[in-house]
Amino acid sequence: MNTPADNDTPSGTDANRPGGALRRRFGALIRPYVPSYFPVAWKMGLSISALILVGMTLLGVFLLNDQLQRMRQQADSFGAAIAAQLAHTAREPLLAEDRFLLKVHINNLVRSDSIHGAALFDRDNTPIDQAGDLPPRALLADGTVQRWRDQGEAMSTYFAPVTVEQSRVGAVAVTLSDRSITAAQRQVRDTMITATLAMGLLAIIASFLISRRLAKPIHNLLAATSALQQGDLKYRIQERRNDEIGHLIEAYNSMAHDMLEKDQVERVLQRFVSPSVARTMMANLDQVTLGGRDVEATVVFADIVGFTRLSESLAPEAVADMLNVYFGAITAATSFYRGTIDKYMGDCAMIVFGVPEEDSEHLFHGLCCAVMIQRLVSRLNEYRARRGQTTVEFRIGMNSGAMLAGNLGSRDRMQYTVVGDAVNLASRLSNMAGAGEIIAAAALTDDPNISSRVRATEYGRMRVRGRSEPVLTSRVDGVHALSETLMEQRIARFLAEHYVETPGATS
């Protein structure tokens, strides 16, 4: 016995329902002829048009049948009246057996254009006299009508009794042509069909116009959604309606406004914290709480040499402009190597690698970033010196290791940063480095994964405040050739984008 699991198709699916296979076959037949995109205005227009056409057709058929039935009733009333009149006229000649007068009455009657035949019968239904067209086999029955055709032409024969004091003494038959009735019926049918088609065409045009009007808000919403996908958060739908679509438009405009405000807040936030931290905060606003986590990361401190003396000789505006120029270069180098500007502390920039976004190469990227910063500062100094502008030099210290990363501070004011002994050591090394130097813990450059990709020189043992044992350090001079080439390309692109004259060129 088969169980449901033995069947290829699960129980209860469309395939097991009556007509499921037929529906699938029908769907497969019509699928090639159904367009992949069918506007809603066309759907509405076709649906309304179909309903109107069906309604107009049913109404036309009803009116046509009613009109044709009335015309037939009028023709039958006329035929019955002629037959009754002939029966009344023929009563006395029939009783007097005046066959001549009966013949005269019948012949005079047949001369009318509308009457094609007449006949007189005695009480035994034996024909006494006849003229014109009669059915081949007249089924004599008083008060009845016999329909027949003569050479393709429709005929109607009406029978009426001849009575004397309620006694039947004979019968008459009168044949009328249905040609005029058929022509009138054809004319009425053609008129009704023409009117139905005309009204249906007008209804179709009106339905499509109405459908386009009804579908316009949908097109507006589609355009708004497309603009939203392309990043245009300022797009608004101006149409105002007092129905469900109006509520939907208001909901969209409100949503777009909220998204614009969120985007503006995120852009402003990215000016104070790194873009990755800003995105993380905006994506999880309810989870922005105090706390941190242990991570393996790299931290770089880039500090200006002699900044205190320099700031005393310059105006505050000049100091701010100078810092913005050099910090802009540091920001570019940081973004090139997937780093995050943790904070600017006066003349010092603190950069972290590996948080908040994980990076398995955070140490190498930190080393490359430090080298690129010194290269960029050197080029900028050449550019500024030719213009008589103030130049500075940076000293860089860096370290890598375990540290705590997270939101630190108070509930009212917090900051995403990294802390720990590894961070403190990097700060101390930056204070002990010389102008244009990059000092790192020797363990970093001795790492087998790093030593083959950087050029470093032993710098010696340094006594660092807070440590009982001296720290063995190295001076980083550069990176391997492939990384150098890529770095020079990035430096050239940055300088070309931000300065009209490339540093290093002659004035």
Coordinates of C-alpha atoms in Angstrom, one line a residue:
M1 CA 0.0 0.0 0.0
N2 CA 1.4 3.4 -1.0
T3 CA 1.8 6.1 1.7
P4 CA 1.7 9.8 0.9
A5 CA 5.4 9.9 1.0
D6 CA 5.5 7.3 -1.8
N7 CA 3.8 9.7 -4.2
D8 CA 5.7 12.2 -6.3
T9 CA 3.0 14.8 -5.7
P10 CA 2.0 15.8 -2.2
S11 CA -1.6 15.0 -1.2
G12 CA -3.9 18.0 -1.4
T13 CA -2.0 19.8 -4.2
D14 CA -3.7 21.1 -7.3
A15 CA -2.6 18.0 -9.2
N16 CA -4.8 15.8 -7.0
R17 CA -7.9 18.0 -7.3
P18 CA -10.6 17.4 -9.9
G19 CA -9.6 19.2 -13.1
G20 CA -6.1 20.0 -11.8
A21 CA -4.4 18.5 -14.8
L22 CA -6.8 20.2 -17.2
R23 CA -6.1 23.6 -15.6
R24 CA -2.3 23.0 -15.9
R25 CA -2.7 22.0 -19.5
F26 CA -4.8 25.1 -20.3
G27 CA -2.3 27.3 -18.5
A28 CA 0.6 25.8 -20.5
L29 CA -1.3 26.5 -23.7
I30 CA -2.1 30.1 -23.1
R31 CA 1.1 31.1 -21.2
P32 CA 3.1 31.8 -24.5
Y33 CA 0.4 34.3 -25.5
V34 CA 0.2 36.1 -22.2
P35 CA 2.6 39.1 -22.0
S36 CA 5.0 39.2 -19.1
Y37 CA 3.8 42.8 -18.3
F38 CA 0.2 43.8 -18.6
P39 CA -0.7 47.3 -17.4
V40 CA -3.4 47.5 -14.8
A41 CA -5.2 50.2 -16.9
W42 CA -5.6 47.6 -19.7
K43 CA -6.8 45.0 -17.2
M44 CA -9.4 47.3 -15.8
G45 CA -10.4 48.6 -19.3
L46 CA -10.8 45.1 -20.7
S47 CA -12.7 43.9 -17.7
I48 CA -15.1 46.8 -17.7
S49 CA -15.5 46.6 -21.5
A50 CA -16.2 42.9 -21.3
L51 CA -18.9 43.5 -18.7
I52 CA -20.4 46.3 -20.8
L53 CA -20.4 44.3 -24.0
V54 CA -22.0 41.3 -22.3
G55 CA -24.6 43.6 -20.8
M56 CA -25.3 45.4 -24.0
T57 CA -25.5 42.1 -25.9
L58 CA -28.0 40.6 -23.5
L59 CA -30.0 43.8 -23.5
G60 CA -29.9 43.9 -27.3
V61 CA -31.0 40.2 -27.6
F62 CA -33.9 40.8 -25.2
L63 CA -35.1 43.9 -27.0
L64 CA -34.7 42.3 -30.4
N65 CA -36.7 39.2 -29.4
D66 CA -39.3 41.4 -27.8
Q67 CA -39.7 43.6 -30.9
L68 CA -39.8 40.6 -33.3
Q69 CA -42.4 38.9 -31.1
R70 CA -44.5 42.1 -31.2
M71 CA -44.2 42.3 -35.0
R72 CA -45.3 38.7 -35.3
Q73 CA -48.2 39.2 -33.0
Q74 CA -49.3 42.2 -35.1
A75 CA -49.0 40.2 -38.3
D76 CA -51.0 37.3 -36.9
S77 CA -53.7 39.7 -35.6
F78 CA -53.9 41.1 -39.1
G79 CA -54.0 37.7 -40.8
A80 CA -56.7 36.5 -38.3
A81 CA -58.7 39.6 -38.9
I82 CA -58.6 39.1 -42.7
A83 CA -59.7 35.5 -42.3
A84 CA -62.5 36.4 -39.9
Q85 CA -63.7 39.1 -42.4
L86 CA -63.7 36.6 -45.3
A87 CA -65.6 34.1 -43.2
H88 CA -68.2 36.8 -42.4
T89 CA -68.5 37.9 -46.0
A90 CA -68.8 34.3 -47.3
R91 CA -71.5 33.2 -44.9
E92 CA -74.6 34.2 -46.8
P93 CA -73.3 33.1 -50.3
L94 CA -72.2 29.8 -48.7
L95 CA -75.7 29.2 -47.3
A96 CA -77.3 30.2 -50.6
E97 CA -74.7 28.0 -52.4
D98 CA -73.9 31.0 -54.7
R99 CA -70.5 29.7 -55.9
F100 CA -70.1 32.6 -58.3
L101 CA -70.3 35.2 -55.6
L102 CA -68.0 33.2 -53.4
K103 CA -65.5 33.0 -56.3
V104 CA -65.7 36.8 -56.8
H105 CA -65.0 37.4 -53.1
I106 CA -62.0 35.1 -53.1
N107 CA -60.6 36.5 -56.4
N108 CA -61.0 40.1 -55.1
L109 CA -59.3 39.2 -51.9
V110 CA -56.3 37.7 -53.7
R111 CA -55.8 40.8 -55.8
S112 CA -54.4 42.6 -52.7
D113 CA -50.6 42.8 -52.6
S114 CA -50.5 41.6 -49.0
I115 CA -52.7 38.5 -49.6
H116 CA -51.2 35.6 -51.6
G117 CA -54.0 33.1 -51.4
A118 CA -57.5 32.4 -50.2
A119 CA -59.8 29.3 -50.0
L120 CA -63.3 28.3 -49.0
F121 CA -64.3 24.9 -47.5
D122 CA -67.7 23.4 -46.7
R123 CA -68.7 21.9 -43.4
D124 CA -67.0 18.6 -44.3
N125 CA -63.7 20.5 -45.0
T126 CA -64.0 19.8 -48.7
P127 CA -62.5 22.7 -50.8
I128 CA -65.3 24.7 -52.6
D129 CA -63.1 27.2 -54.2
Q130 CA -59.5 28.6 -53.9
A131 CA -57.2 31.2 -55.5
G132 CA -53.5 31.9 -55.1
D133 CA -51.1 30.1 -52.8
L134 CA -52.1 27.6 -50.1
P135 CA -50.1 25.0 -48.1
P136 CA -49.5 21.7 -50.0
R137 CA -51.2 19.9 -47.2
A138 CA -53.5 22.3 -45.5
L139 CA -54.1 21.2 -41.9
L140 CA -57.6 22.7 -41.5
A141 CA -58.1 23.7 -37.9
D142 CA -60.2 26.7 -37.0
G143 CA -58.4 29.6 -35.4
T144 CA -54.9 28.2 -36.1
V145 CA -52.0 29.4 -38.2
Q146 CA -49.9 27.2 -40.5
R147 CA -46.3 28.3 -41.3
W148 CA -44.8 27.1 -44.6
R149 CA -42.5 28.2 -47.4
D150 CA -43.1 28.6 -51.1
Q151 CA -39.9 28.7 -53.2
G152 CA -38.0 29.9 -50.2
E153 CA -40.4 32.6 -49.3
A154 CA -42.0 32.4 -45.8
M155 CA -45.8 32.1 -45.8
S156 CA -48.5 32.1 -43.0
T157 CA -52.0 30.6 -43.6
Y158 CA -54.8 31.6 -41.2
F159 CA -57.9 29.5 -40.8
A160 CA -61.3 30.8 -39.6
P161 CA -64.7 29.0 -39.3
V162 CA -67.9 30.1 -41.0
T163 CA -70.7 29.9 -38.5
V164 CA -74.4 30.5 -38.5
E165 CA -76.1 30.7 -35.0
Q166 CA -73.0 29.1 -33.5
S167 CA -73.2 26.2 -36.0
R168 CA -70.2 25.6 -38.2
V169 CA -71.2 25.5 -41.8
G170 CA -67.7 25.9 -43.4
A171 CA -64.3 27.4 -43.1
V172 CA -62.0 29.9 -44.9
A173 CA -58.2 30.1 -45.3
V174 CA -56.1 33.2 -46.0
T175 CA -52.4 33.1 -46.9
L176 CA -50.2 36.1 -46.2
S177 CA -46.5 36.5 -47.2
D178 CA -44.0 37.1 -44.4
R179 CA -41.8 39.0 -46.7
S180 CA -42.6 42.4 -45.2
I181 CA -42.3 40.9 -41.7
T182 CA -39.0 39.3 -42.5
A183 CA -37.7 42.5 -44.0
A184 CA -38.9 44.5 -41.0
Q185 CA -37.4 42.0 -38.7
R186 CA -34.1 42.1 -40.5
Q187 CA -34.1 45.9 -40.4
V188 CA -34.9 45.9 -36.7
R189 CA -32.1 43.3 -36.1
D190 CA -29.6 45.3 -38.0
T191 CA -30.5 48.5 -36.2
M192 CA -30.3 46.8 -32.8
I193 CA -26.9 45.2 -33.7
T194 CA -25.6 48.5 -35.0
A195 CA -26.8 50.3 -31.9
T196 CA -25.3 47.7 -29.6
L197 CA -22.0 47.8 -31.4
A198 CA -21.9 51.6 -31.3
M199 CA -22.9 51.8 -27.7
G200 CA -20.4 49.0 -26.9
L201 CA -17.6 50.9 -28.7
L202 CA -18.4 54.1 -26.9
A203 CA -18.5 52.1 -23.6
I204 CA -15.1 50.6 -24.4
I205 CA -13.5 54.0 -25.1
A206 CA -15.1 55.4 -21.9
S207 CA -14.0 52.4 -19.9
F208 CA -10.4 52.8 -21.0
L209 CA -10.4 56.5 -20.3
I210 CA -11.8 55.9 -16.9
S211 CA -9.4 53.0 -16.3
R212 CA -6.4 55.3 -17.2
R213 CA -7.8 57.9 -14.9
L214 CA -8.1 55.3 -12.1
A215 CA -4.7 53.8 -12.8
K216 CA -2.9 57.2 -12.8
P217 CA -2.2 57.1 -9.1
I218 CA -0.8 53.7 -9.5
H219 CA 1.6 55.0 -12.1
N220 CA 2.5 57.8 -9.8
L221 CA 3.3 55.4 -7.0
L222 CA 5.3 53.3 -9.5
A223 CA 7.3 56.3 -10.5
A224 CA 7.8 57.3 -6.8
T225 CA 9.0 53.8 -6.0
S226 CA 11.4 53.8 -8.9
A227 CA 12.8 57.2 -7.7
L228 CA 13.1 55.7 -4.2
Q229 CA 15.1 52.8 -5.6
Q230 CA 17.4 55.2 -7.4
G231 CA 18.0 57.0 -4.1
D232 CA 15.9 60.1 -4.8
L233 CA 14.4 60.5 -1.3
K234 CA 13.0 64.0 -2.1
Y235 CA 10.5 62.7 -4.7
R236 CA 6.9 63.3 -3.6
I237 CA 3.5 62.6 -5.1
Q238 CA 1.6 65.8 -5.4
E239 CA -1.9 64.3 -6.2
R240 CA -4.4 64.5 -3.4
R241 CA -7.4 62.2 -3.1
N242 CA -10.0 61.4 -0.5
D243 CA -10.1 57.6 -1.0
E244 CA -8.0 54.6 -0.2
I245 CA -5.4 55.5 -2.9
G246 CA -5.2 59.0 -1.3
H247 CA -4.3 57.3 2.1
L248 CA -1.7 55.2 0.3
I249 CA -0.2 58.3 -1.3
E250 CA 0.0 60.0 2.1
A251 CA 1.6 56.9 3.6
Y252 CA 4.2 56.9 0.8
N253 CA 5.0 60.6 1.2
S254 CA 5.3 60.1 5.0
M255 CA 7.5 57.1 4.5
A256 CA 9.8 59.0 2.0
H257 CA 10.0 61.9 4.4
D258 CA 11.0 59.7 7.3
M259 CA 13.6 57.9 5.1
L260 CA 15.0 61.3 4.0
E261 CA 15.3 62.4 7.6
K262 CA 17.0 59.1 8.5
D263 CA 19.4 59.5 5.6
Q264 CA 20.2 63.1 6.6
V265 CA 20.8 62.0 10.2
E266 CA 23.0 59.1 9.0
R267 CA 25.0 61.5 6.7
V268 CA 25.5 63.9 9.6
L269 CA 26.4 61.1 11.9
Q270 CA 29.0 59.8 9.4
R271 CA 30.8 63.1 9.9
F272 CA 31.4 62.3 13.5
V273 CA 31.8 58.6 13.5
S274 CA 32.9 56.1 10.8
P275 CA 30.3 55.3 8.1
S276 CA 30.2 51.6 9.2
V277 CA 29.5 52.6 12.8
A278 CA 26.9 55.1 11.6
R279 CA 25.1 52.4 9.5
T280 CA 25.2 50.0 12.4
M281 CA 23.7 52.5 14.7
M282 CA 20.9 53.6 12.3
A283 CA 20.1 50.0 11.5
N284 CA 19.7 49.0 15.2
L285 CA 18.6 52.1 17.0
D286 CA 17.0 50.1 19.8
Q287 CA 20.3 48.2 20.4
V288 CA 22.6 51.3 20.8
T289 CA 23.5 50.7 24.4
L290 CA 26.6 50.8 26.6
G291 CA 28.8 47.7 26.3
G292 CA 31.6 46.2 24.3
R293 CA 33.2 42.9 23.1
D294 CA 36.7 41.5 22.9
V295 CA 38.2 41.7 19.4
E296 CA 41.5 41.2 17.6
A297 CA 42.2 44.5 15.8
T298 CA 44.9 47.0 14.7
V299 CA 45.1 50.6 15.9
V300 CA 47.2 53.4 14.3
F301 CA 47.9 56.8 15.9
A302 CA 49.0 59.6 13.5
D303 CA 50.3 62.7 15.3
I304 CA 51.6 66.0 14.0
V305 CA 55.2 66.8 15.2
G306 CA 55.5 70.2 17.0
F307 CA 51.9 71.1 16.7
T308 CA 51.8 73.1 19.9
R309 CA 54.6 75.5 18.7
L310 CA 53.1 75.7 15.3
S311 CA 49.6 76.6 16.5
E312 CA 51.0 79.5 18.5
S313 CA 52.3 81.1 15.4
L314 CA 49.2 80.7 13.2
A315 CA 45.7 82.1 13.4
P316 CA 43.0 79.7 14.6
E317 CA 41.4 79.7 11.1
A318 CA 44.7 78.9 9.4
V319 CA 45.2 76.0 11.9
A320 CA 41.8 74.6 11.2
D321 CA 42.2 74.9 7.4
M322 CA 45.6 73.1 7.6
L323 CA 44.3 70.3 9.8
N324 CA 41.3 69.8 7.4
V325 CA 43.8 69.4 4.5
Y326 CA 45.9 66.8 6.2
F327 CA 43.1 65.0 7.9
G328 CA 41.3 64.7 4.5
A329 CA 44.4 62.9 3.2
I330 CA 44.3 60.6 6.3
T331 CA 40.6 59.9 5.8
A332 CA 41.3 58.9 2.1
A333 CA 44.1 56.5 3.1
T334 CA 41.9 55.0 5.8
S335 CA 39.0 54.3 3.4
F336 CA 41.3 52.8 0.8
Y337 CA 42.4 50.2 3.4
R338 CA 39.0 49.5 5.0
G339 CA 39.9 51.3 8.2
T340 CA 37.7 53.4 10.5
I341 CA 38.5 56.8 11.9
D342 CA 37.9 56.3 15.6
K343 CA 38.4 59.9 16.5
Y344 CA 40.4 63.1 15.9
M345 CA 42.1 64.3 19.1
G346 CA 43.4 67.8 18.4
D347 CA 46.3 67.1 16.0
C348 CA 46.2 63.3 16.4
A349 CA 44.1 60.8 14.4
M350 CA 43.2 57.5 15.9
I351 CA 42.4 54.8 13.3
V352 CA 41.3 51.2 13.8
F353 CA 41.2 48.2 11.5
G354 CA 39.1 45.1 12.0
V355 CA 36.3 46.8 13.8
P356 CA 33.4 47.3 13.6
E357 CA 33.6 45.5 10.3
E358 CA 35.6 42.3 10.5
D359 CA 38.8 42.1 8.4
S360 CA 41.1 39.1 8.5
E361 CA 43.9 41.3 7.0
H362 CA 43.5 44.2 9.5
L363 CA 47.2 44.1 10.4
F364 CA 48.5 44.4 6.9
H365 CA 45.9 47.0 6.0
G366 CA 46.9 49.0 9.0
L367 CA 50.6 48.9 7.9
C368 CA 49.7 49.9 4.3
C369 CA 47.5 52.8 5.6
A370 CA 50.4 54.1 7.8
V371 CA 52.8 54.0 4.8
M372 CA 50.3 55.7 2.6
I373 CA 49.6 58.5 5.1
Q374 CA 53.4 59.3 5.2
R375 CA 53.5 59.3 1.4
L376 CA 50.5 61.5 1.1
V377 CA 51.8 63.9 3.7
S378 CA 55.1 64.1 1.8
R379 CA 53.4 64.9 -1.5
L380 CA 51.1 67.5 0.1
N381 CA 54.1 69.2 1.7
E382 CA 55.7 69.5 -1.7
Y383 CA 52.5 71.0 -3.1
R384 CA 52.1 73.5 -0.2
A385 CA 55.7 74.4 0.0
R386 CA 55.7 75.7 -3.6
R387 CA 52.9 78.0 -2.6
G388 CA 54.4 79.2 0.5
Q389 CA 51.9 77.4 2.7
T390 CA 52.6 75.9 6.1
T391 CA 53.7 72.2 6.1
V392 CA 53.7 69.6 8.9
E393 CA 55.1 66.2 9.5
F394 CA 53.5 63.2 11.1
R395 CA 54.8 60.6 13.5
I396 CA 52.9 57.3 13.5
G397 CA 52.7 54.5 16.1
M398 CA 50.7 51.3 15.6
N399 CA 50.0 48.1 17.4
S400 CA 47.8 45.0 17.0
G401 CA 46.2 42.6 19.5
A402 CA 43.3 42.0 21.8
M403 CA 41.2 45.0 22.7
L404 CA 37.7 46.0 23.8
A405 CA 35.5 47.5 21.2
G406 CA 32.0 49.0 21.8
N407 CA 30.0 51.9 23.0
L408 CA 31.8 53.5 26.0
G409 CA 30.8 56.5 28.1
S410 CA 27.5 57.1 29.9
R411 CA 23.9 56.5 29.0
D412 CA 23.5 60.2 28.1
R413 CA 26.6 60.4 26.0
M414 CA 28.6 57.5 24.5
Q415 CA 31.2 56.9 21.9
Y416 CA 32.1 53.8 19.8
T417 CA 35.8 53.2 20.4
V418 CA 38.5 50.7 21.3
V419 CA 40.4 50.5 24.6
G420 CA 43.0 48.2 26.0
D421 CA 46.7 47.7 26.6
A422 CA 47.3 47.2 22.8
V423 CA 45.8 50.6 22.2
N424 CA 47.8 52.3 24.9
L425 CA 51.0 50.9 23.5
A426 CA 50.2 52.2 20.0
S427 CA 49.7 55.7 21.5
R428 CA 53.0 55.5 23.4
L429 CA 54.9 54.4 20.3
S430 CA 53.5 57.4 18.3
N431 CA 54.8 59.8 20.9
M432 CA 58.3 58.2 20.7
A433 CA 58.5 58.1 16.9
G434 CA 60.4 60.7 14.9
A435 CA 59.0 63.0 12.1
G436 CA 58.0 60.9 9.1
E437 CA 58.5 57.6 11.0
I438 CA 56.2 54.6 11.5
I439 CA 57.0 52.7 14.7
A440 CA 55.4 49.4 15.4
A441 CA 55.9 46.6 17.9
A442 CA 58.5 44.2 16.5
A443 CA 56.1 41.3 16.9
L444 CA 53.9 42.8 14.2
T445 CA 56.6 42.9 11.5
D446 CA 58.0 39.6 12.5
D447 CA 54.7 37.8 11.9
P448 CA 55.3 35.2 9.1
N449 CA 52.2 36.5 7.3
I450 CA 53.5 40.1 7.4
S451 CA 57.3 39.9 7.2
S452 CA 57.4 39.0 3.5
R453 CA 55.1 41.8 2.6
V454 CA 56.6 44.8 4.4
R455 CA 60.1 46.4 4.6
A456 CA 61.0 47.0 8.2
T457 CA 64.1 47.9 10.2
E458 CA 64.8 47.0 13.8
Y459 CA 64.3 50.2 15.8
G460 CA 65.5 49.1 19.2
R461 CA 64.1 48.5 22.6
M462 CA 62.1 51.3 24.1
R463 CA 61.0 51.9 27.6
V464 CA 57.3 52.7 27.6
R465 CA 55.6 54.3 30.6
G466 CA 53.5 51.7 32.4
R467 CA 55.6 48.7 31.3
S468 CA 58.3 47.2 33.4
E469 CA 60.2 45.7 30.4
P470 CA 61.4 47.5 27.3
V471 CA 59.4 47.0 24.1
L472 CA 61.2 45.7 21.0
T473 CA 60.1 47.9 18.1
S474 CA 60.6 48.2 14.3
R475 CA 60.5 51.1 11.9
V476 CA 58.2 50.4 8.9
D477 CA 59.8 51.7 5.7
G478 CA 57.4 50.4 3.1
V479 CA 55.5 47.4 1.6
H480 CA 56.3 45.0 -1.2
A481 CA 56.4 46.1 -4.8
L482 CA 52.9 45.1 -5.8
S483 CA 51.3 46.9 -2.9
E484 CA 53.6 49.9 -3.6
T485 CA 52.3 50.1 -7.2
L486 CA 48.7 50.0 -6.1
M487 CA 49.4 52.5 -3.4
E488 CA 51.0 55.0 -5.8
Q489 CA 48.0 54.7 -8.1
R490 CA 45.6 55.5 -5.2
I491 CA 47.8 58.5 -4.2
A492 CA 47.8 59.8 -7.8
R493 CA 44.0 59.5 -8.0
F494 CA 43.4 61.2 -4.8
L495 CA 45.7 64.1 -5.7
A496 CA 44.2 64.5 -9.1
E497 CA 40.7 64.6 -7.7
H498 CA 41.5 67.2 -5.0
Y499 CA 44.2 69.4 -6.5
V500 CA 44.4 71.1 -9.8
E501 CA 48.1 70.7 -9.9
T502 CA 49.5 67.3 -9.1
P503 CA 52.1 67.6 -6.3
G504 CA 55.6 67.1 -7.6
A505 CA 55.0 69.0 -10.8
T506 CA 56.9 72.2 -11.4
S507 CA 55.2 75.5 -11.2

